[in-house]
Amino acid sequence: MDISLQKVEYRYQANTPFERLAIIDVSIDIPSGTFLAIIGHTGSGKSTVLQHLNALLKPTAGKVVIGDKEVTADKKQKNLKDIRQKVGIVFQFPEHQLFEETVEKDICFGPMNFGVSMEEAQRRAKVAIKQVGLSEEILSKSPFDLSGGQMRRVAIAGVLAMEPDVIVLDEPTAGLDPRGRKEIMDMFHALHKERELSTVLVTHSMEDASKYADHIVIMQKGEVYKKGTPEEIFSSPEGLMQLGLDVPEVVRFQKKIEETFHIKFSQTCLTAELLTEEIALLLKGGEQK
Amino acid sequence: MMEKMIFGRYVPAHSLIHRMDPRSKLMIIFLFVCIVFIANNSLTYGLLAIYTLGMISLSKVPFRFIISGLKPVLWLVLFTLLLHLFLTKEGELLFQAGWFSIYEEGLRQGIFISLRFFLLILMTSILTLTTTPIEITDGLESLLHPLNKVKFPVHELALMMSISLRFIPTLMQETDKIMKAQTARGVDFSSGPIKDRVKAIIPLLIPLFVNSFKRAEELATAMEARGYRGGEGRTKYRQLSWGLKDTSMLIFLGILTALLVLFRT
Ligand SMILES: Nc1ncnc2c1ncn2[C@@H]1O[C@H](COP(=O)(O)OP(=O)(O)O)[C@@H](O)[C@H]1O
Ligand SMILES: [Mg+2]
């Protein structure tokens, strides 16, 4: 399902003294199958953008096109459930939304709201709980007896079980340990490939963004500061550094080498392997001379 | 989703009313609640209305905003008016259509009582719109201080109040957040049959309660860890200061009271 934001503006509490312009003139295209990463400082409007992707927020100006539905400021929308089932959002700290007596019931909650039968929902729960790296035994436990990391995984499983076409992730690994982070990100990436989903990831980790995403959008003060492929974004990291944003370690390392030895590699390497090859090539070249 | 509510919200600004001592504001509100009952004719109600409008314009909070924020309460005011219109059967008959009749006294009382109600709401809204919750509690604690003598736990009361007030916005934000999260999981809070909507409350309330208990526990631990031991010997970072404006505002209210007493019938 294609999603596209066209010159979207959103004001919180419009027409009150508390009015706050959160995003302005945001245009992003998310064709089916894309893995898009959104990066930006806290308060730059990332979460606000995400909430437009399944019509939780209606733009105060501009247009959001989700599949064949258009969402604009003045149009009353009916039947948003369809959109909500196809676009699953994992909110920041999703463990705060758990409420059922058992993990299984909580995972089944979403699918059953969208009219899936109990049996089918339970089958999906079994699949989803394994996908997020937990064992089936947990299904019968109370979600409130679990550790923070386990709760997070259960909450994610609850969204996966809705079997959405588009998965939207708001800092899904914030506050997890490094191993948990890698496991979860790898899981989302595998899922993205396997089910041909569209994935939208908000993250503070440049490593994750460069490793998993085909496209990156940088948000700054409610506006799109830059968008492009990871190579395009990180090939001129100076701008990012000026914004105070991180750049992947590999890229920083490459820049340092280039500065120190006054050379220029043929490309911006986003993985250690690529950079190693480039350096090896250079060293061999040096010997030959 | 709950954005329009203005009850208990603070609008930062630098108006005269904002800069007043919370103690004088609390005293004025308290006195106002009493003197509202002195008014009993058009002239005295007019004076009260002018006074209230004057206070609003001094507070620099846009009138339109106050009204739109008070919409839910306005229904209550309207209800009061209708109740009196229909139920009071005294004075001259003004209008009749079948069983439905309106009497002069009913109209009079309806207008006066709903106006009284409305003015009270406006004045209290001005207080909360121009005074931070912390200021209100500080003011209250200071005003109630004499009660310490009779072993009334003034400080604890103030602390409880400031903690609750402090967490109202947090709770609102969290409600909004969880509502959105559950909406994304297919819950419909705003349409559908009543039965379903009542059921939709559960996925909202349980996380709210769980998170609140967690937060309360964390807060208690944090306070203990920093050696909180109650109010004894505790000094204040924010000092209250009573100024000329506070005295003059109270005197002004005194004049209003005198006028009300003079002109009531
Ligand atoms: N519910 C809300 N009410 C009012 N303002 C909000 C609300 N949510 C976010 N904002 C404001 O909108 C801006 C963007 O916030 P957000 O989208 O959450 O940023 P990010 O996710 O990038 O940290 C911030 O300035 C924030 O203060
Ligand atoms: Mg955010």
mmCIF file of C-alpha atoms in Angstrom, chain B residues 4-241:
data_model
loop_
_atom_site.group_PDB
_atom_site.id
_atom_site.type_symbol
_atom_site.label_atom_id
_atom_site.label_comp_id
_atom_site.label_asym_id
_atom_site.label_seq_id
_atom_site.Cartn_x
_atom_site.Cartn_y
_atom_site.Cartn_z
ATOM 1 C CA LYS B 4 -10.265 22.005 24.292
ATOM 2 C CA MET B 5 -10.726 21.594 28.053
ATOM 3 C CA ILE B 6 -9.477 24.624 29.918
ATOM 4 C CA PHE B 7 -10.478 23.547 33.386
ATOM 5 C CA GLY B 8 -7.436 23.688 35.636
ATOM 6 C CA ARG B 9 -5.112 24.880 32.896
ATOM 7 C CA TYR B 10 -2.662 27.719 33.132
ATOM 8 C CA VAL B 11 -2.114 30.241 30.335
ATOM 9 C CA PRO B 12 1.287 31.871 30.789
ATOM 10 C CA ALA B 13 1.294 35.671 30.404
ATOM 11 C CA HIS B 14 2.340 38.786 32.276
ATOM 12 C CA SER B 15 -0.934 40.488 33.006
ATOM 13 C CA LEU B 16 -1.715 42.287 36.242
ATOM 14 C CA ILE B 17 -3.781 39.324 37.384
ATOM 15 C CA HIS B 18 -0.956 36.915 36.587
ATOM 16 C CA ARG B 19 1.444 38.914 38.728
ATOM 17 C CA MET B 20 -0.835 39.145 41.740
ATOM 18 C CA ASP B 21 -0.026 37.230 44.906
ATOM 19 C CA PRO B 22 -1.877 33.903 44.870
ATOM 20 C CA ARG B 23 -3.070 34.622 48.401
ATOM 21 C CA SER B 24 -4.907 37.747 47.335
ATOM 22 C CA LYS B 25 -6.382 35.906 44.360
ATOM 23 C CA LEU B 26 -7.601 33.092 46.588
ATOM 24 C CA MET B 27 -9.073 35.598 49.050
ATOM 25 C CA ILE B 28 -10.820 37.463 46.242
ATOM 26 C CA ILE B 29 -12.324 34.250 44.873
ATOM 27 C CA PHE B 30 -13.480 33.215 48.322
ATOM 28 C CA LEU B 31 -15.060 36.615 48.995
ATOM 29 C CA PHE B 32 -16.556 36.705 45.527
ATOM 30 C CA VAL B 33 -18.278 33.370 46.139
ATOM 31 C CA CYS B 34 -19.867 34.943 49.220
ATOM 32 C CA ILE B 35 -20.900 38.310 47.783
ATOM 33 C CA VAL B 36 -22.436 36.779 44.669
ATOM 34 C CA PHE B 37 -25.326 35.912 46.950
ATOM 35 C CA ILE B 38 -25.920 39.533 47.924
ATOM 36 C CA ALA B 39 -27.052 40.457 44.424
ATOM 37 C CA ASN B 40 -30.782 40.203 43.888
ATOM 38 C CA ASN B 41 -31.767 42.641 41.126
ATOM 39 C CA SER B 42 -30.649 43.674 37.658
ATOM 40 C CA LEU B 43 -28.448 46.489 38.909
ATOM 41 C CA THR B 44 -26.503 44.367 41.394
ATOM 42 C CA TYR B 45 -26.137 41.467 38.962
ATOM 43 C CA GLY B 46 -25.011 43.993 36.370
ATOM 44 C CA LEU B 47 -22.318 45.244 38.756
ATOM 45 C CA LEU B 48 -21.102 41.680 39.344
ATOM 46 C CA ALA B 49 -21.025 40.990 35.619
ATOM 47 C CA ILE B 50 -19.070 44.164 34.912
ATOM 48 C CA TYR B 51 -16.620 43.289 37.665
ATOM 49 C CA THR B 52 -16.090 39.791 36.257
ATOM 50 C CA LEU B 53 -15.667 41.064 32.701
ATOM 51 C CA GLY B 54 -13.199 43.642 34.028
ATOM 52 C CA MET B 55 -11.176 40.907 35.700
ATOM 53 C CA ILE B 56 -11.153 38.860 32.485
ATOM 54 C CA SER B 57 -9.938 41.776 30.429
ATOM 55 C CA LEU B 58 -7.243 42.509 33.023
ATOM 56 C CA SER B 59 -6.101 38.887 32.835
ATOM 57 C CA LYS B 60 -5.499 39.237 29.056
ATOM 58 C CA VAL B 61 -6.858 35.739 28.428
ATOM 59 C CA PRO B 62 -8.909 35.900 25.199
ATOM 60 C CA PHE B 63 -12.618 35.846 26.103
ATOM 61 C CA ARG B 64 -13.451 33.642 23.109
ATOM 62 C CA PHE B 65 -11.012 31.054 24.343
ATOM 63 C CA ILE B 66 -12.543 30.964 27.815
ATOM 64 C CA ILE B 67 -16.021 30.544 26.393
ATOM 65 C CA SER B 68 -15.048 27.796 23.963
ATOM 66 C CA GLY B 69 -13.210 26.002 26.763
ATOM 67 C CA LEU B 70 -16.196 26.232 29.069
ATOM 68 C CA LYS B 71 -18.638 24.779 26.576
ATOM 69 C CA PRO B 72 -19.328 21.612 28.558
ATOM 70 C CA VAL B 73 -20.114 23.731 31.624
ATOM 71 C CA LEU B 74 -22.290 26.095 29.608
ATOM 72 C CA TRP B 75 -24.705 23.231 29.050
ATOM 73 C CA LEU B 76 -25.056 22.970 32.792
ATOM 74 C CA VAL B 77 -25.787 26.690 32.999
ATOM 75 C CA LEU B 78 -28.385 26.381 30.276
ATOM 76 C CA PHE B 79 -29.910 23.448 32.099
ATOM 77 C CA THR B 80 -30.227 25.549 35.272
ATOM 78 C CA LEU B 81 -31.963 28.244 33.267
ATOM 79 C CA LEU B 82 -34.450 25.819 31.711
ATOM 80 C CA LEU B 83 -35.157 24.153 35.026
ATOM 81 C CA HIS B 84 -36.193 27.461 36.535
ATOM 82 C CA LEU B 85 -38.143 28.484 33.457
ATOM 83 C CA PHE B 86 -40.271 25.368 33.562
ATOM 84 C CA LEU B 87 -40.640 24.738 37.250
ATOM 85 C CA THR B 88 -41.135 28.138 38.871
ATOM 86 C CA LYS B 89 -44.795 29.069 38.637
ATOM 87 C CA GLU B 90 -44.962 32.474 40.284
ATOM 88 C CA GLY B 91 -45.632 36.002 39.133
ATOM 89 C CA GLU B 92 -47.340 37.020 35.938
ATOM 90 C CA LEU B 93 -47.956 34.544 33.161
ATOM 91 C CA LEU B 94 -45.775 35.517 30.209
ATOM 92 C CA PHE B 95 -46.324 32.789 27.717
ATOM 93 C CA GLN B 96 -48.506 29.765 27.370
ATOM 94 C CA ALA B 97 -48.808 26.957 24.822
ATOM 95 C CA GLY B 98 -50.742 23.955 25.992
ATOM 96 C CA TRP B 99 -49.277 22.544 29.184
ATOM 97 C CA PHE B 100 -46.157 24.597 28.639
ATOM 98 C CA SER B 101 -46.075 27.967 30.375
ATOM 99 C CA ILE B 102 -43.468 30.507 31.404
ATOM 100 C CA TYR B 103 -43.992 32.833 34.351
ATOM 101 C CA GLU B 104 -42.263 36.126 35.031
ATOM 102 C CA GLU B 105 -40.693 34.948 38.247
ATOM 103 C CA GLY B 106 -39.414 31.810 36.539
ATOM 104 C CA LEU B 107 -37.693 33.859 33.848
ATOM 105 C CA ARG B 108 -36.221 36.240 36.412
ATOM 106 C CA GLN B 109 -34.922 33.537 38.712
ATOM 107 C CA GLY B 110 -33.704 31.423 35.818
ATOM 108 C CA ILE B 111 -31.653 34.259 34.409
ATOM 109 C CA PHE B 112 -30.301 35.392 37.778
ATOM 110 C CA ILE B 113 -29.361 31.990 39.095
ATOM 111 C CA SER B 114 -27.744 30.773 35.911
ATOM 112 C CA LEU B 115 -25.921 34.106 35.664
ATOM 113 C CA ARG B 116 -24.688 33.671 39.220
ATOM 114 C CA PHE B 117 -23.516 30.182 38.399
ATOM 115 C CA PHE B 118 -21.833 31.390 35.237
ATOM 116 C CA LEU B 119 -20.037 34.266 36.988
ATOM 117 C CA LEU B 120 -18.713 31.880 39.644
ATOM 118 C CA ILE B 121 -17.356 29.577 36.950
ATOM 119 C CA LEU B 122 -15.773 32.492 35.113
ATOM 120 C CA MET B 123 -14.053 33.809 38.235
ATOM 121 C CA THR B 124 -12.656 30.425 39.240
ATOM 122 C CA SER B 125 -11.485 29.882 35.671
ATOM 123 C CA ILE B 126 -9.632 33.178 35.811
ATOM 124 C CA LEU B 127 -7.900 31.977 38.954
ATOM 125 C CA THR B 128 -6.694 28.721 37.429
ATOM 126 C CA LEU B 129 -5.916 30.280 34.056
ATOM 127 C CA THR B 130 -3.625 32.908 35.593
ATOM 128 C CA THR B 131 -2.102 31.041 38.517
ATOM 129 C CA THR B 132 0.156 28.014 38.308
ATOM 130 C CA PRO B 133 -0.941 25.040 40.397
ATOM 131 C CA ILE B 134 2.202 25.440 42.486
ATOM 132 C CA GLU B 135 1.304 29.054 43.269
ATOM 133 C CA ILE B 136 -2.210 28.048 44.232
ATOM 134 C CA THR B 137 -0.970 25.442 46.676
ATOM 135 C CA ASP B 138 1.687 27.751 48.085
ATOM 136 C CA GLY B 139 -0.946 30.415 48.585
ATOM 137 C CA LEU B 140 -3.343 27.988 50.182
ATOM 138 C CA GLU B 141 -0.689 26.587 52.477
ATOM 139 C CA SER B 142 0.238 30.066 53.587
ATOM 140 C CA LEU B 143 -3.385 31.097 54.137
ATOM 141 C CA LEU B 144 -4.178 27.940 56.083
ATOM 142 C CA HIS B 145 -0.997 28.143 58.130
ATOM 143 C CA PRO B 146 -2.777 29.270 61.327
ATOM 144 C CA LEU B 147 -4.651 25.946 61.348
ATOM 145 C CA ASN B 148 -1.350 24.234 62.196
ATOM 146 C CA LYS B 149 -1.989 25.337 65.768
ATOM 147 C CA VAL B 150 -4.961 22.986 66.002
ATOM 148 C CA LYS B 151 -2.873 20.122 64.575
ATOM 149 C CA PHE B 152 -4.447 20.333 61.144
ATOM 150 C CA PRO B 153 -1.936 18.806 58.646
ATOM 151 C CA VAL B 154 -1.724 21.878 56.418
ATOM 152 C CA HIS B 155 1.570 20.995 54.771
ATOM 153 C CA GLU B 156 0.546 17.439 53.961
ATOM 154 C CA LEU B 157 -2.713 18.691 52.501
ATOM 155 C CA ALA B 158 -0.875 21.210 50.354
ATOM 156 C CA LEU B 159 1.574 18.555 49.245
ATOM 157 C CA MET B 160 -1.228 16.205 48.267
ATOM 158 C CA MET B 161 -2.870 18.996 46.372
ATOM 159 C CA SER B 162 0.239 20.035 44.510
ATOM 160 C CA ILE B 163 1.054 16.451 43.581
ATOM 161 C CA SER B 164 -2.436 15.874 42.214
ATOM 162 C CA LEU B 165 -2.414 19.152 40.334
ATOM 163 C CA ARG B 166 1.064 18.428 39.027
ATOM 164 C CA PHE B 167 -0.067 15.124 37.550
ATOM 165 C CA ILE B 168 -3.275 16.280 35.883
ATOM 166 C CA PRO B 169 -1.515 17.293 32.654
ATOM 167 C CA THR B 170 0.565 14.110 32.750
ATOM 168 C CA LEU B 171 -2.577 12.074 33.103
ATOM 169 C CA MET B 172 -4.262 13.937 30.248
ATOM 170 C CA GLN B 173 -1.252 13.368 27.995
ATOM 171 C CA GLU B 174 -1.163 9.741 28.897
ATOM 172 C CA THR B 175 -4.881 9.324 28.283
ATOM 173 C CA ASP B 176 -4.398 10.838 24.871
ATOM 174 C CA LYS B 177 -1.454 8.578 24.153
ATOM 175 C CA ILE B 178 -3.131 5.353 25.237
ATOM 176 C CA MET B 179 -6.323 6.286 23.398
ATOM 177 C CA LYS B 180 -4.275 6.695 20.249
ATOM 178 C CA ALA B 181 -2.432 3.436 20.804
ATOM 179 C CA GLN B 182 -5.665 1.507 21.298
ATOM 180 C CA THR B 183 -7.326 3.298 18.377
ATOM 181 C CA ALA B 184 -4.439 2.052 16.270
ATOM 182 C CA ARG B 185 -5.320 -1.440 17.502
ATOM 183 C CA GLY B 186 -8.862 -1.053 16.230
ATOM 184 C CA VAL B 187 -10.727 0.372 19.232
ATOM 185 C CA ASP B 188 -13.372 2.936 18.309
ATOM 186 C CA PHE B 189 -13.846 5.501 21.074
ATOM 187 C CA SER B 190 -16.032 7.968 19.251
ATOM 188 C CA SER B 191 -18.669 6.101 17.302
ATOM 189 C CA GLY B 192 -20.592 2.871 17.339
ATOM 190 C CA PRO B 193 -23.185 1.535 19.769
ATOM 191 C CA ILE B 194 -23.082 2.633 23.430
ATOM 192 C CA LYS B 195 -22.334 -0.900 24.614
ATOM 193 C CA ASP B 196 -19.150 -1.053 22.543
ATOM 194 C CA ARG B 197 -18.079 2.386 23.639
ATOM 195 C CA VAL B 198 -18.402 1.483 27.299
ATOM 196 C CA LYS B 199 -16.359 -1.632 26.638
ATOM 197 C CA ALA B 200 -13.738 0.507 24.921
ATOM 198 C CA ILE B 201 -13.066 2.243 28.258
ATOM 199 C CA ILE B 202 -11.402 -0.851 29.738
ATOM 200 C CA PRO B 203 -8.318 -0.894 27.488
ATOM 201 C CA LEU B 204 -7.941 2.774 28.388
ATOM 202 C CA LEU B 205 -8.515 2.662 32.139
ATOM 203 C CA ILE B 206 -6.395 -0.342 33.039
ATOM 204 C CA PRO B 207 -3.142 0.970 31.555
ATOM 205 C CA LEU B 208 -3.890 4.388 33.066
ATOM 206 C CA PHE B 209 -4.301 2.914 36.549
ATOM 207 C CA VAL B 210 -1.304 0.628 36.268
ATOM 208 C CA ASN B 211 0.901 3.495 35.114
ATOM 209 C CA SER B 212 -0.402 5.825 37.817
ATOM 210 C CA PHE B 213 0.347 3.330 40.578
ATOM 211 C CA LYS B 214 3.803 2.784 39.164
ATOM 212 C CA ARG B 215 4.400 6.504 39.029
ATOM 213 C CA ALA B 216 3.158 7.022 42.566
ATOM 214 C CA GLU B 217 5.538 4.363 43.813
ATOM 215 C CA GLU B 218 8.456 5.871 41.934
ATOM 216 C CA LEU B 219 7.616 9.313 43.252
ATOM 217 C CA ALA B 220 7.482 8.065 46.825
ATOM 218 C CA THR B 221 10.826 6.343 46.439
ATOM 219 C CA ALA B 222 12.374 9.423 44.872
ATOM 220 C CA MET B 223 11.074 11.637 47.685
ATOM 221 C CA GLU B 224 12.354 9.301 50.350
ATOM 222 C CA ALA B 225 15.701 8.976 48.620
ATOM 223 C CA ARG B 226 16.057 12.735 48.802
ATOM 224 C CA GLY B 227 15.245 12.760 52.483
ATOM 225 C CA TYR B 228 11.741 14.164 52.461
ATOM 226 C CA ARG B 229 10.359 14.197 55.974
ATOM 227 C CA GLY B 230 7.286 16.403 55.852
ATOM 228 C CA GLY B 231 6.909 20.108 56.338
ATOM 229 C CA GLU B 232 8.753 20.716 59.557
ATOM 230 C CA GLY B 233 11.519 23.272 59.256
ATOM 231 C CA ARG B 234 11.191 23.313 55.504
ATOM 232 C CA THR B 235 12.027 26.596 53.787
ATOM 233 C CA LYS B 236 10.576 27.775 50.496
ATOM 234 C CA TYR B 237 12.361 28.472 47.263
ATOM 235 C CA ARG B 238 9.484 30.534 45.908
ATOM 236 C CA GLN B 239 8.654 33.361 48.275
ATOM 237 C CA LEU B 240 5.211 34.901 48.111
ATOM 238 C CA SER B 241 5.171 38.657 48.033
#
